[in-house]
CSV table of C-alpha atoms in Angstrom, one decimal:
chain,number,residue,atom,x,y,z
A,54,MET,CA,9.6,-0.8,8.4
A,55,GLY,CA,9.8,1.7,5.9
A,56,ASN,CA,6.7,2.2,3.3
A,57,SER,CA,6.2,3.7,0.1
A,58,GLU,CA,3.1,5.8,0.7
A,59,VAL,CA,4.2,7.5,4.2
A,60,GLY,CA,7.7,7.5,2.8
A,61,HIS,CA,6.2,9.8,0.4
A,62,ASN,CA,3.5,11.7,2.5
A,63,ALA,CA,7.2,12.7,4.6
A,64,LEU,CA,9.3,13.3,1.3
A,65,GLY,CA,6.6,16.1,-0.2
A,66,ALA,CA,4.9,17.2,3.0
A,67,GLY,CA,8.2,17.9,5.2
A,68,ARG,CA,6.8,16.6,8.6
A,69,ILE,CA,5.7,13.3,9.8
A,70,TYR,CA,2.5,12.3,10.7
A,71,ALA,CA,0.5,9.7,12.8
A,72,GLN,CA,-0.2,7.6,9.9
A,73,GLY,CA,-2.4,4.7,9.0
A,74,ALA,CA,-1.6,1.7,11.7
A,75,LYS,CA,-0.4,4.7,14.5
A,76,LEU,CA,-4.2,6.2,13.7
A,77,VAL,CA,-5.6,2.6,14.0
A,78,ASP,CA,-3.9,1.9,17.1
A,79,LEU,CA,-5.0,4.9,19.2
A,80,ALA,CA,-8.5,5.1,18.1
A,81,LEU,CA,-8.6,0.9,19.2
A,82,ALA,CA,-6.7,1.6,22.4
A,83,SER,CA,-9.1,4.5,23.0
A,84,GLY,CA,-12.4,2.7,22.4
A,85,LYS,CA,-12.8,5.9,20.1
A,86,ILE,CA,-13.2,3.7,16.9
A,87,TYR,CA,-16.4,2.2,18.6
A,88,GLU,CA,-17.8,5.8,19.3
A,89,GLY,CA,-17.2,7.2,15.7
A,90,GLU,CA,-19.8,7.4,12.4
A,91,GLY,CA,-18.3,4.6,10.8
A,92,PHE,CA,-18.6,2.0,13.6
A,93,LYS,CA,-22.1,3.0,14.0
A,94,TYR,CA,-23.1,2.6,10.6
A,95,ILE,CA,-22.1,-1.1,10.1
A,96,GLN,CA,-23.4,-1.8,13.8
A,97,GLU,CA,-27.0,-1.0,12.5
A,98,CYS,CA,-26.4,-4.4,10.9
A,99,PHE,CA,-25.2,-6.4,13.6
A,100,ASP,CA,-29.0,-7.4,14.9
A,101,GLN,CA,-30.1,-9.2,11.4
A,102,GLY,CA,-27.4,-9.4,9.7
A,103,THR,CA,-23.4,-10.7,9.8
A,104,LEU,CA,-20.2,-8.3,10.0
A,105,HIS,CA,-17.7,-9.4,7.3
A,106,LEU,CA,-13.8,-8.1,7.9
A,107,ILE,CA,-11.9,-8.6,4.5
A,108,GLY,CA,-7.8,-8.0,4.6
A,109,LEU,CA,-4.6,-8.9,4.8
A,110,LEU,CA,-3.9,-11.7,7.7
A,111,SER,CA,-0.3,-10.3,8.9
A,112,ASP,CA,2.1,-9.0,11.5
A,113,GLY,CA,4.0,-7.5,8.9
A,114,GLY,CA,2.5,-4.0,9.8
A,115,VAL,CA,2.6,-2.5,6.5
A,116,HIS,CA,-1.2,-3.1,4.9
A,117,SER,CA,-2.4,-4.5,8.1
A,118,ARG,CA,-1.7,-6.0,11.8
A,119,LEU,CA,-2.9,-9.0,13.2
A,120,ASP,CA,-3.2,-7.8,16.9
A,121,GLN,CA,-5.5,-4.8,15.0
A,122,LEU,CA,-8.0,-7.5,13.7
A,123,GLN,CA,-7.7,-9.2,17.2
A,124,LEU,CA,-8.8,-6.2,19.0
A,125,LEU,CA,-11.5,-5.1,16.3
A,126,LEU,CA,-13.1,-8.8,16.4
A,127,LYS,CA,-13.5,-8.4,20.1
A,128,GLY,CA,-14.5,-5.0,20.5
A,129,ALA,CA,-16.9,-5.7,17.6
A,130,SER,CA,-18.5,-8.6,19.4
A,131,GLU,CA,-18.7,-6.7,22.7
A,132,HIS,CA,-20.5,-4.1,20.6
A,133,GLY,CA,-23.0,-6.4,19.4
A,134,ALA,CA,-22.0,-8.2,16.4
A,135,LYS,CA,-23.6,-11.9,16.8
A,136,ARG,CA,-22.5,-13.1,13.2
A,137,ILE,CA,-19.0,-12.3,11.8
A,138,ARG,CA,-17.2,-14.0,8.8
A,139,VAL,CA,-13.3,-13.2,8.0
A,140,HIS,CA,-12.0,-13.2,4.6
A,141,ILE,CA,-8.7,-13.6,4.9
A,142,LEU,CA,-5.7,-12.6,2.4
A,143,THR,CA,-2.5,-14.5,2.8
A,144,ASP,CA,0.5,-12.8,2.7
A,145,GLY,CA,4.2,-14.3,2.2
A,146,ARG,CA,5.7,-10.5,0.6
A,147,ASP,CA,5.9,-8.2,4.3
A,148,VAL,CA,6.5,-11.2,6.2
A,149,LEU,CA,7.9,-14.7,5.3
A,150,ASP,CA,6.3,-17.0,3.3
A,151,GLY,CA,5.0,-19.9,4.9
A,152,THR,CA,3.7,-18.0,8.0
A,153,SER,CA,0.3,-17.8,6.7
A,154,VAL,CA,-0.5,-21.5,8.7
A,155,GLY,CA,0.5,-19.7,12.0
A,156,PHE,CA,-1.7,-16.6,11.4
A,157,VAL,CA,-4.5,-18.8,10.3
A,158,GLU,CA,-3.9,-21.1,13.9
A,159,MET,CA,-3.9,-17.9,15.6
A,160,LEU,CA,-7.1,-16.7,13.9
A,161,GLU,CA,-9.0,-20.0,14.1
A,162,ASN,CA,-8.1,-20.5,17.7
A,163,ASP,CA,-9.8,-16.4,18.8
A,164,LEU,CA,-12.6,-17.4,16.7
A,165,SER,CA,-13.4,-20.5,18.4
A,166,LYS,CA,-13.4,-18.3,21.9
A,167,LEU,CA,-15.9,-16.2,20.4
A,168,TRP,CA,-18.2,-19.2,19.7
A,169,GLU,CA,-17.6,-20.1,23.2
A,170,GLU,CA,-19.5,-17.1,23.8
A,171,GLY,CA,-22.3,-17.6,21.6
A,172,ILE,CA,-20.9,-15.7,18.6
A,173,ASP,CA,-21.0,-17.4,15.4
A,174,ALA,CA,-17.6,-16.1,14.0
A,175,GLN,CA,-15.6,-18.2,11.4
A,176,ILE,CA,-13.3,-17.6,8.6
A,177,ALA,CA,-15.2,-17.5,5.0
A,178,SER,CA,-13.0,-17.4,2.1
A,179,GLY,CA,-9.6,-16.2,1.8
A,180,GLY,CA,-6.5,-16.7,-1.0
A,181,GLY,CA,-3.3,-14.8,-1.6
A,182,ARG,CA,-2.7,-10.9,-2.0
A,183,MET,CA,-1.2,-10.7,-5.2
A,184,TYR,CA,-3.7,-13.1,-6.7
A,185,VAL,CA,-7.0,-12.0,-5.0
A,186,THR,CA,-8.4,-8.6,-3.8
A,187,MET,CA,-5.4,-6.6,-3.4
A,188,ASP,CA,-4.4,-5.1,-6.6
A,189,ARG,CA,-3.8,-1.6,-7.2
A,190,TYR,CA,-4.1,1.6,-9.5
A,191,GLU,CA,-6.2,-0.4,-11.1
A,192,ASN,CA,-3.7,-2.7,-12.9
A,193,ASP,CA,-5.6,-6.1,-13.1
A,194,TRP,CA,-9.1,-6.1,-12.0
A,195,GLU,CA,-9.2,-10.0,-12.5
A,196,VAL,CA,-7.5,-9.9,-9.1
A,197,VAL,CA,-10.3,-7.8,-7.4
A,198,LYS,CA,-12.7,-10.0,-9.4
A,199,ARG,CA,-11.7,-13.2,-7.8
A,200,GLY,CA,-11.8,-11.9,-4.3
A,201,TRP,CA,-15.6,-11.1,-5.1
A,202,ASP,CA,-16.5,-13.7,-6.6
A,203,ALA,CA,-15.1,-15.8,-3.3
A,204,GLN,CA,-16.5,-13.0,-0.5
A,205,VAL,CA,-19.4,-12.2,-2.2
A,206,LEU,CA,-20.7,-14.7,-4.6
A,207,GLY,CA,-19.5,-17.6,-1.8
A,208,GLU,CA,-17.8,-19.5,-5.4
A,209,ALA,CA,-14.3,-20.5,-6.0
A,210,PRO,CA,-12.3,-22.8,-7.5
A,211,TYR,CA,-11.1,-24.9,-4.1
A,212,LYS,CA,-13.8,-25.2,-1.7
A,213,PHE,CA,-12.5,-26.7,2.1
A,214,ARG,CA,-14.1,-27.2,5.2
A,215,SER,CA,-11.5,-24.9,7.4
A,216,ALA,CA,-8.8,-22.4,6.7
A,217,LEU,CA,-6.4,-24.4,8.2
A,218,GLU,CA,-7.0,-27.0,5.8
A,219,ALA,CA,-7.0,-25.0,2.8
A,220,VAL,CA,-3.8,-23.0,3.5
A,221,LYS,CA,-2.0,-26.1,4.5
A,222,LYS,CA,-3.1,-28.3,1.4
A,223,LEU,CA,-2.9,-25.5,-1.3
A,224,ARG,CA,0.5,-25.0,0.3
A,225,GLU,CA,1.6,-28.6,-0.7
A,226,ASP,CA,1.8,-27.6,-4.8
A,227,PRO,CA,5.8,-27.3,-4.6
A,228,LYS,CA,5.2,-23.8,-6.7
A,229,ALA,CA,2.9,-22.1,-3.9
A,230,ASN,CA,3.3,-19.0,-2.2
A,231,ASP,CA,1.7,-16.9,0.1
A,232,GLN,CA,1.2,-14.4,-2.3
A,233,TYR,CA,-0.4,-16.3,-4.8
A,234,LEU,CA,-2.4,-18.9,-3.1
A,235,PRO,CA,-5.3,-19.3,-5.5
A,236,PRO,CA,-9.1,-18.0,-4.2
A,237,PHE,CA,-11.0,-20.7,-1.7
A,238,VAL,CA,-14.1,-20.6,0.2
A,239,ILE,CA,-15.2,-22.3,3.4
A,240,VAL,CA,-18.0,-24.5,3.6
A,241,ASP,CA,-20.3,-26.5,5.9
A,242,GLU,CA,-21.0,-30.5,5.5
A,243,SER,CA,-23.5,-30.0,2.6
A,244,GLY,CA,-20.8,-28.1,0.5
A,245,LYS,CA,-22.7,-24.5,1.1
A,246,ALA,CA,-20.5,-21.7,1.3
A,247,VAL,CA,-20.2,-20.6,4.9
A,248,GLY,CA,-20.0,-16.8,4.6
A,249,PRO,CA,-21.3,-14.7,1.5
A,250,ILE,CA,-22.1,-11.4,1.6
A,251,VAL,CA,-25.5,-10.5,1.4
A,252,ASP,CA,-28.2,-7.8,1.8
A,253,GLY,CA,-28.6,-6.6,5.3
A,254,ASP,CA,-24.9,-7.4,6.0
A,255,ALA,CA,-21.9,-5.1,7.4
A,256,VAL,CA,-18.8,-5.4,5.6
A,257,VAL,CA,-15.3,-3.7,7.0
A,258,THR,CA,-11.8,-4.1,5.2
A,259,PHE,CA,-9.8,-3.5,8.2
A,260,ASN,CA,-6.2,-2.8,5.6
A,261,PHE,CA,-5.3,0.7,7.1
A,262,ARG,CA,-3.2,1.4,4.2
A,263,ALA,CA,-5.0,2.5,1.2
A,264,ASP,CA,-3.2,1.8,-2.3
A,265,ARG,CA,-4.4,-1.9,-2.2
A,266,MET,CA,-7.9,-1.5,-0.5
A,267,VAL,CA,-9.2,1.3,-3.0
A,268,MET,CA,-10.3,-1.1,-6.0
A,269,ILE,CA,-12.3,-3.5,-3.7
A,270,ALA,CA,-13.7,-0.6,-2.1
A,271,LYS,CA,-14.8,1.0,-5.6
A,272,ALA,CA,-16.8,-2.7,-6.0
A,273,LEU,CA,-18.7,-3.2,-2.9
A,274,GLU,CA,-19.1,1.0,-2.8
A,275,TYR,CA,-20.1,2.2,-6.4
A,276,GLU,CA,-23.6,1.1,-8.0
A,277,ASN,CA,-22.3,2.3,-11.1
A,278,PHE,CA,-19.6,0.1,-11.8
A,279,ASP,CA,-18.2,-1.6,-15.1
A,280,LYS,CA,-14.8,-3.0,-14.3
A,281,PHE,CA,-16.2,-7.0,-14.0
A,282,ASP,CA,-19.5,-8.2,-14.1
A,283,ARG,CA,-20.5,-8.4,-10.3
A,284,VAL,CA,-23.5,-10.8,-10.8
A,285,GLN,CA,-24.4,-9.4,-7.5
A,286,PHE,CA,-24.9,-6.0,-5.9
A,287,PRO,CA,-25.8,-6.7,-2.3
A,288,LYS,CA,-27.5,-3.7,-0.2
A,289,ILE,CA,-24.7,-3.6,2.5
A,290,HIS,CA,-23.0,-1.0,5.3
A,291,TYR,CA,-19.5,-0.9,3.8
A,292,ALA,CA,-16.8,0.7,6.1
A,293,GLY,CA,-13.0,0.9,5.6
A,294,MET,CA,-10.8,1.0,8.5
A,295,LEU,CA,-9.5,4.3,7.1
A,296,GLN,CA,-10.6,6.7,4.0
A,297,TYR,CA,-8.8,5.4,1.3
A,298,ASP,CA,-8.7,8.1,-1.1
A,299,GLY,CA,-9.8,11.5,0.5
A,300,GLU,CA,-10.2,13.2,-2.7
A,301,LEU,CA,-12.6,10.5,-4.2
A,302,LYS,CA,-14.2,10.6,-0.7
A,303,LEU,CA,-13.5,6.5,-0.8
A,304,PRO,CA,-15.3,4.9,1.0
A,305,SER,CA,-17.6,7.3,2.2
A,306,HIS,CA,-17.5,5.9,6.0
A,307,TYR,CA,-14.2,4.5,7.6
A,308,LEU,CA,-13.8,3.5,11.2
A,309,VAL,CA,-10.7,6.1,11.6
A,310,SER,CA,-10.4,9.5,9.9
A,311,PRO,CA,-7.4,10.4,8.3
A,312,PRO,CA,-4.4,12.4,8.9
A,313,GLU,CA,-5.1,16.0,7.9
A,314,ILE,CA,-2.1,17.0,6.0
A,315,GLU,CA,-1.8,20.4,4.4
A,316,ARG,CA,0.5,22.8,3.2
A,317,THR,CA,3.0,20.1,1.3
A,318,SER,CA,5.8,21.3,-0.4
A,319,GLY,CA,3.9,20.9,-3.8
A,320,GLU,CA,1.5,23.3,-3.4
A,321,TYR,CA,3.6,25.6,-1.6
A,322,LEU,CA,6.0,25.3,-4.5
A,323,VAL,CA,3.3,25.9,-7.4
A,324,HIS,CA,1.6,28.7,-5.8
A,325,ASN,CA,5.0,30.3,-6.0
A,326,GLY,CA,5.7,30.4,-9.4
A,327,ILE,CA,7.3,26.4,-9.6
A,328,ARG,CA,5.9,24.5,-12.6
A,329,THR,CA,5.9,20.9,-12.0
A,330,PHE,CA,6.3,17.5,-13.8
A,331,ALA,CA,5.7,14.3,-12.1
A,332,CYS,CA,6.2,10.7,-13.8
A,333,SER,CA,6.1,7.6,-12.9
A,334,GLU,CA,4.6,4.0,-13.9
A,335,THR,CA,1.2,2.7,-12.6
A,336,VAL,CA,2.8,1.2,-9.7
A,337,LYS,CA,4.2,4.2,-8.4
A,338,PHE,CA,2.2,7.0,-10.0
A,339,GLY,CA,0.1,7.3,-7.1
A,340,HIS,CA,3.3,7.8,-5.2
A,341,VAL,CA,4.8,10.9,-6.8
A,342,THR,CA,1.4,12.7,-6.9
A,343,PHE,CA,-1.2,11.7,-4.4
A,344,PHE,CA,0.8,10.8,-1.7
A,345,TRP,CA,3.6,13.6,-2.0
A,346,ASN,CA,0.8,15.7,-2.2
A,347,GLY,CA,-0.8,14.8,1.1
A,348,ASN,CA,-3.4,12.0,0.0
A,349,ARG,CA,-4.4,14.3,-2.6
A,350,SER,CA,-5.8,13.5,-5.9
A,351,GLY,CA,-5.7,15.7,-9.2
A,352,TYR,CA,-3.8,18.9,-9.5
A,353,PHE,CA,-2.9,22.2,-7.4
A,354,ASP,CA,-2.8,24.4,-10.4
A,355,PRO,CA,-3.3,22.4,-14.0
A,356,ASN,CA,-1.7,25.3,-15.5
A,357,MET,CA,1.5,24.8,-13.6
A,358,GLU,CA,1.7,20.8,-13.4
A,359,GLU,CA,1.8,17.9,-15.8
A,360,TYR,CA,1.5,14.2,-14.4
A,361,VAL,CA,2.6,11.2,-16.7
A,362,GLU,CA,1.4,7.9,-15.5
A,363,ILE,CA,2.8,5.0,-18.1
A,364,PRO,CA,0.9,2.2,-17.6
A,365,SER,CA,2.7,-0.9,-15.8
A,366,ASP,CA,2.8,-4.6,-17.2
A,367,THR,CA,-0.3,-6.2,-16.4
A,368,GLY,CA,-1.2,-10.1,-16.3
A,369,ILE,CA,2.8,-10.8,-15.0
A,370,SER,CA,4.6,-10.9,-11.9
A,371,PHE,CA,7.4,-8.1,-11.9
A,372,ASN,CA,10.6,-10.6,-12.1
A,373,VAL,CA,8.8,-11.6,-16.1
A,374,GLN,CA,10.0,-7.8,-17.4
A,375,PRO,CA,12.0,-6.7,-14.4
A,376,LYS,CA,13.3,-3.6,-16.6
A,377,MET,CA,9.7,-2.4,-16.1
A,378,LYS,CA,9.1,1.3,-17.4
A,379,ALA,CA,12.5,2.5,-16.5
A,380,LEU,CA,13.2,3.8,-19.6
A,381,GLU,CA,10.1,5.4,-20.6
A,382,ILE,CA,9.9,7.4,-17.2
A,383,ALA,CA,13.8,8.5,-18.0
A,384,GLU,CA,12.6,9.1,-21.8
A,385,LYS,CA,9.6,11.3,-20.2
A,386,ALA,CA,11.8,12.7,-17.6
A,387,THR,CA,14.5,13.9,-19.7
A,388,ASP,CA,12.1,15.5,-22.4
A,389,ALA,CA,10.7,17.4,-19.7
A,390,ILE,CA,13.8,18.8,-18.6
A,391,LEU,CA,14.9,19.9,-22.0
A,392,SER,CA,11.8,21.4,-22.4
A,393,HIS,CA,13.1,24.0,-20.1
A,394,LYS,CA,9.1,24.1,-19.5
A,395,PHE,CA,9.5,22.9,-16.0
A,396,HIS,CA,11.2,24.2,-12.8
A,397,GLN,CA,10.9,20.4,-11.3
A,398,VAL,CA,10.7,17.3,-12.3
A,399,ARG,CA,10.0,14.5,-10.2
A,400,VAL,CA,10.2,11.0,-11.0
A,401,ASN,CA,9.6,7.6,-8.9
A,402,LEU,CA,11.7,4.5,-10.5
A,403,PRO,CA,9.7,1.2,-9.2
A,404,ASN,CA,12.2,-1.2,-10.2
A,405,GLY,CA,14.6,-2.0,-7.1
A,406,ASP,CA,11.3,-2.5,-4.7
A,407,MET,CA,8.8,-4.2,-7.3
A,408,VAL,CA,11.1,-6.6,-8.9
A,409,GLY,CA,13.0,-6.8,-4.8
A,410,HIS,CA,9.1,-7.9,-3.5
A,411,THR,CA,9.4,-11.2,-6.0
A,412,GLY,CA,12.6,-12.6,-4.4
A,413,ASP,CA,14.2,-13.0,-7.7
A,414,ILE,CA,17.8,-12.1,-7.1
A,415,GLU,CA,18.8,-12.4,-11.0
A,416,ALA,CA,15.8,-10.5,-12.0
A,417,THR,CA,16.1,-8.0,-9.2
A,418,ILE,CA,20.0,-7.4,-10.4
A,419,VAL,CA,18.7,-6.5,-14.1
A,420,GLY,CA,15.8,-4.3,-12.7
A,421,CYS,CA,18.3,-2.3,-10.6
A,422,LYS,CA,20.4,-2.1,-13.6
A,423,ALA,CA,17.4,-0.4,-15.5
A,424,ALA,CA,17.0,2.0,-12.6
A,425,ASP,CA,20.6,2.9,-12.7
A,426,GLU,CA,20.7,3.5,-16.3
A,427,ALA,CA,17.4,5.5,-16.2
A,428,VAL,CA,18.9,7.5,-13.5
A,429,LYS,CA,22.1,8.3,-15.8
A,430,MET,CA,19.8,9.5,-18.7
A,431,ILE,CA,18.3,12.1,-16.2
A,432,LEU,CA,21.5,13.1,-14.9
A,433,ASP,CA,22.8,13.9,-18.1
A,434,ALA,CA,19.5,15.7,-19.0
A,435,VAL,CA,20.3,17.6,-16.0
A,436,GLU,CA,23.7,18.6,-16.8
A,437,GLN,CA,22.6,19.7,-20.2
A,438,VAL,CA,20.3,22.2,-18.8
A,439,GLY,CA,22.6,23.1,-16.0
A,440,GLY,CA,20.0,21.8,-13.0
A,441,ILE,CA,20.1,20.5,-10.0
A,442,TYR,CA,19.4,16.8,-9.0
A,443,VAL,CA,18.3,15.0,-6.0
A,444,VAL,CA,18.6,11.4,-6.0
A,445,THR,CA,17.3,9.4,-2.7
A,446,ALA,CA,14.7,6.7,-2.1
A,447,ASP,CA,11.2,6.2,0.0
A,448,HIS,CA,12.5,2.9,1.9
A,449,GLY,CA,15.0,-0.1,1.1
A,450,ASN,CA,14.2,-3.8,-0.4
A,451,ALA,CA,16.6,-4.9,-3.0
A,452,GLU,CA,20.2,-3.6,-1.0
A,453,ASP,CA,19.4,-6.9,1.2
A,454,MET,CA,17.3,-10.2,-0.1
A,455,ILE,CA,17.8,-12.6,2.4
A,456,LYS,CA,16.7,-13.1,5.7
A,457,ARG,CA,19.5,-12.7,8.6
A,458,ASN,CA,19.6,-13.6,12.0
A,459,LYS,CA,20.9,-11.4,14.8
A,460,SER,CA,24.6,-11.4,14.0
A,461,GLY,CA,23.6,-10.8,10.5
A,462,GLN,CA,24.5,-14.2,9.1
A,463,PRO,CA,21.9,-15.6,6.6
A,464,GLN,CA,19.0,-17.5,7.9
A,465,LEU,CA,18.6,-20.8,6.6
A,466,ASP,CA,15.2,-22.8,6.2
A,467,LYS,CA,14.9,-25.9,7.5
A,468,ASN,CA,16.3,-28.0,4.5
A,469,GLY,CA,19.5,-25.8,4.9
A,470,ASN,CA,18.7,-23.0,2.1
A,471,ILE,CA,18.9,-19.5,2.3
A,472,GLN,CA,15.8,-17.8,3.3
A,473,ILE,CA,14.7,-15.3,0.6
A,474,LEU,CA,13.7,-11.6,2.3
A,475,THR,CA,10.7,-10.0,-0.2
A,476,SER,CA,9.9,-7.6,2.5
A,477,HIS,CA,11.0,-3.7,2.7
A,478,THR,CA,14.6,-3.2,4.4
A,479,LEU,CA,15.2,-1.4,7.7
A,480,GLN,CA,18.3,0.5,6.5
A,481,PRO,CA,18.2,4.6,6.0
A,482,VAL,CA,18.6,5.5,2.2
A,483,PRO,CA,21.2,7.4,0.5
A,484,ILE,CA,20.5,10.6,-0.3
A,485,ALA,CA,23.0,12.7,-3.7
A,486,ILE,CA,22.4,16.0,-3.9
A,487,GLY,CA,24.8,17.8,-7.2
A,488,GLY,CA,24.7,19.0,-10.3
A,489,PRO,CA,26.2,22.6,-12.3
A,490,GLY,CA,23.0,24.4,-11.0
A,491,LEU,CA,23.9,24.4,-7.6
A,492,ALA,CA,25.7,27.3,-5.6
A,493,PRO,CA,29.2,26.8,-4.8
A,494,GLY,CA,29.6,26.7,-1.1
A,495,VAL,CA,26.2,24.3,-0.3
A,496,ARG,CA,27.2,21.2,1.4
A,497,PHE,CA,25.4,18.5,3.9
A,498,ARG,CA,24.9,19.8,7.3
A,499,GLN,CA,26.7,17.9,9.6
A,500,ASP,CA,24.6,18.6,12.8
A,501,LEU,CA,21.1,16.1,11.4
A,502,PRO,CA,22.3,12.7,13.1
A,503,THR,CA,18.5,11.7,12.8
A,504,ALA,CA,17.7,13.2,9.5
A,505,GLY,CA,15.0,11.5,7.5
A,506,LEU,CA,12.8,12.0,4.6
A,507,ALA,CA,10.8,14.5,5.8
A,508,ASN,CA,14.0,16.8,5.7
A,509,VAL,CA,14.1,16.3,2.1
A,510,ALA,CA,11.2,18.9,1.6
A,511,ALA,CA,12.8,21.8,3.2
A,512,THR,CA,16.2,20.8,1.6
A,513,VAL,CA,14.2,20.9,-2.1
A,514,MET,CA,12.4,24.3,-1.3
A,515,ASN,CA,15.8,25.8,-0.5
A,516,LEU,CA,17.4,24.4,-3.7
A,517,HIS,CA,14.4,26.1,-5.7
A,518,GLY,CA,15.4,29.6,-3.9
A,519,PHE,CA,12.6,29.4,-1.0
A,520,GLU,CA,12.6,29.5,2.7
A,521,ALA,CA,10.7,26.6,4.0
A,522,PRO,CA,7.8,27.2,6.6
A,523,SER,CA,9.4,26.8,9.8
A,524,ASP,CA,7.3,24.0,11.2
A,525,TYR,CA,9.0,21.6,8.2
A,526,GLU,CA,11.9,19.4,9.4
A,527,SER,CA,15.2,21.3,8.6
A,528,THR,CA,17.0,21.3,5.9
A,529,LEU,CA,19.9,18.9,5.1
A,530,VAL,CA,21.9,21.6,3.1
A,531,GLU,CA,23.7,24.8,4.1
A,532,VAL,CA,26.1,27.2,2.3
A,533,VAL,CA,29.9,28.1,3.6
A,534,ASP,CA,31.7,30.7,2.5
A,535,SER,CA,34.8,29.6,0.6
C-alpha cells in the first residue's frame, strides 16, 4: 500500500529505499534487532522493571504490523523480559473499522501463551489512534496527553478488566469508531491500573512510521517539556522501533537503524543554483520538506530556500472543514511563482487524502473540488510566467472510497450496507506535465512500463536543465525532433 512518507522520499530522492517496515522485517528475521545498542539499552531494565510496548494494533502495514509486534514480544521474552505491558491504539483507518476486536483477541491469545511460560504479560491501556497518542506535526497535544494519562499515570475515563471487554463495550456506542475510541485502562480486581509506566521501566514505541510517533517520543524523552502537564516524568529507558526524526535525533535510542538517504534532488538542485519554495498546511508540510529531503529537517541553504507552513485546523475531523487550507496554499504558491524569486515551487494539497480518510464521501467531494480549484490557480500562475507544471500524487485515496470484493463489486457488511474504505488505495497515480515553458518535442517515454514515483526526481531535474545522477531511476520524458 502506498504511503505519504515513503512516497515523498521516493519523489525527492529519485531512488527506492528499504523503508521502515522492510528494515524492521529484516532486523527481526535476522535477530540483529536484539544485538543492537537500542535493544541492549532497554534490556538493562528487564531484571527489575517492566517492558512497555506502545503502538498501533493493526495489520494495515502503514504505521505498524501486528506480526512485528508478535515477533518482538516473543524475542523480548526470550531475551529476558519478565513483565510486559502492551498499550494498544486501535486503527480503523488503514484497515476496516471494527477489526480492533479481532486484533485484540489475537494479542490476548499471544499474551496468555507468554503467561503459561511464566511471563507476566498483559494489555494495560488503549484508545483510538486519532483520539489517543497518535497526533502528528504538533497539531493537537491533547491527543498525546490522553495517551500519556492512560499509559503513564494509569488514568482514563473508562476502566475495564480486559482489553477485549473494553473494545467490545466501547464499540456498542452507535457513533463508535476504532479510530476515535476513548482512552481506557485495564484494572485489577481492586480497581488499580495493571500497567502504568514507572521509574525503572523500559518503553518501546513499536510503530515503524515516524510522523505519528514524534510527539509521544518528545513526551517520553525530553526532560524540558511544556506541551502539557505530564504530572510525572518517570526515569525510563525509552527506544523507538526506529529513529523518528534524524535531525532532532529523536528518539536517541532505537531498535532499527534508518535508511541513509543522501544526495536527494532537493539538495542537488539547491547546490546548483535552483531557488526553491515549498509549502503545505501542517498535516503535509513535513512531506514537502522533511520527507522530500530524505528525512532531513531544515534547509540545505537558507539563502536559496523558503518553506512556508500554513496551520491546519485543529480540534475537528477533516470532514468538518473539507476545503482545508487548499486555497491558502494555492495563494502562497501563486505569490511565490509570480514573484519570479524561485525556480521551483513545490506544494502538497492534502484534501483527497485527509478528507478521504474520514470515509465521508460528500465531504471528500467538497475537498476534491477545493483541491481542483487550487490546482487551477497554480496552473494559471505557471501560465503567466511561462513555466512548467508537474502534477502527481504520492498515493491514491479519494478516487475509491468503498471496499470491494475480488470481482470489484462493492462489499457489504452484515446489515447489507456498503463498506466504506478509509485507507489509501493500490492504484497507480497519474502524472501530468505541461506548461508554456516546456520545450517543443518533449514527451513521455514509452519504454518505462513500471515507472513510479522514484522516476519523478530525474524528470524534474531534466526540466530544470540538469542531468540526473546515474543511480537515480530514469527520467519519464524524452525530447523528440519534430
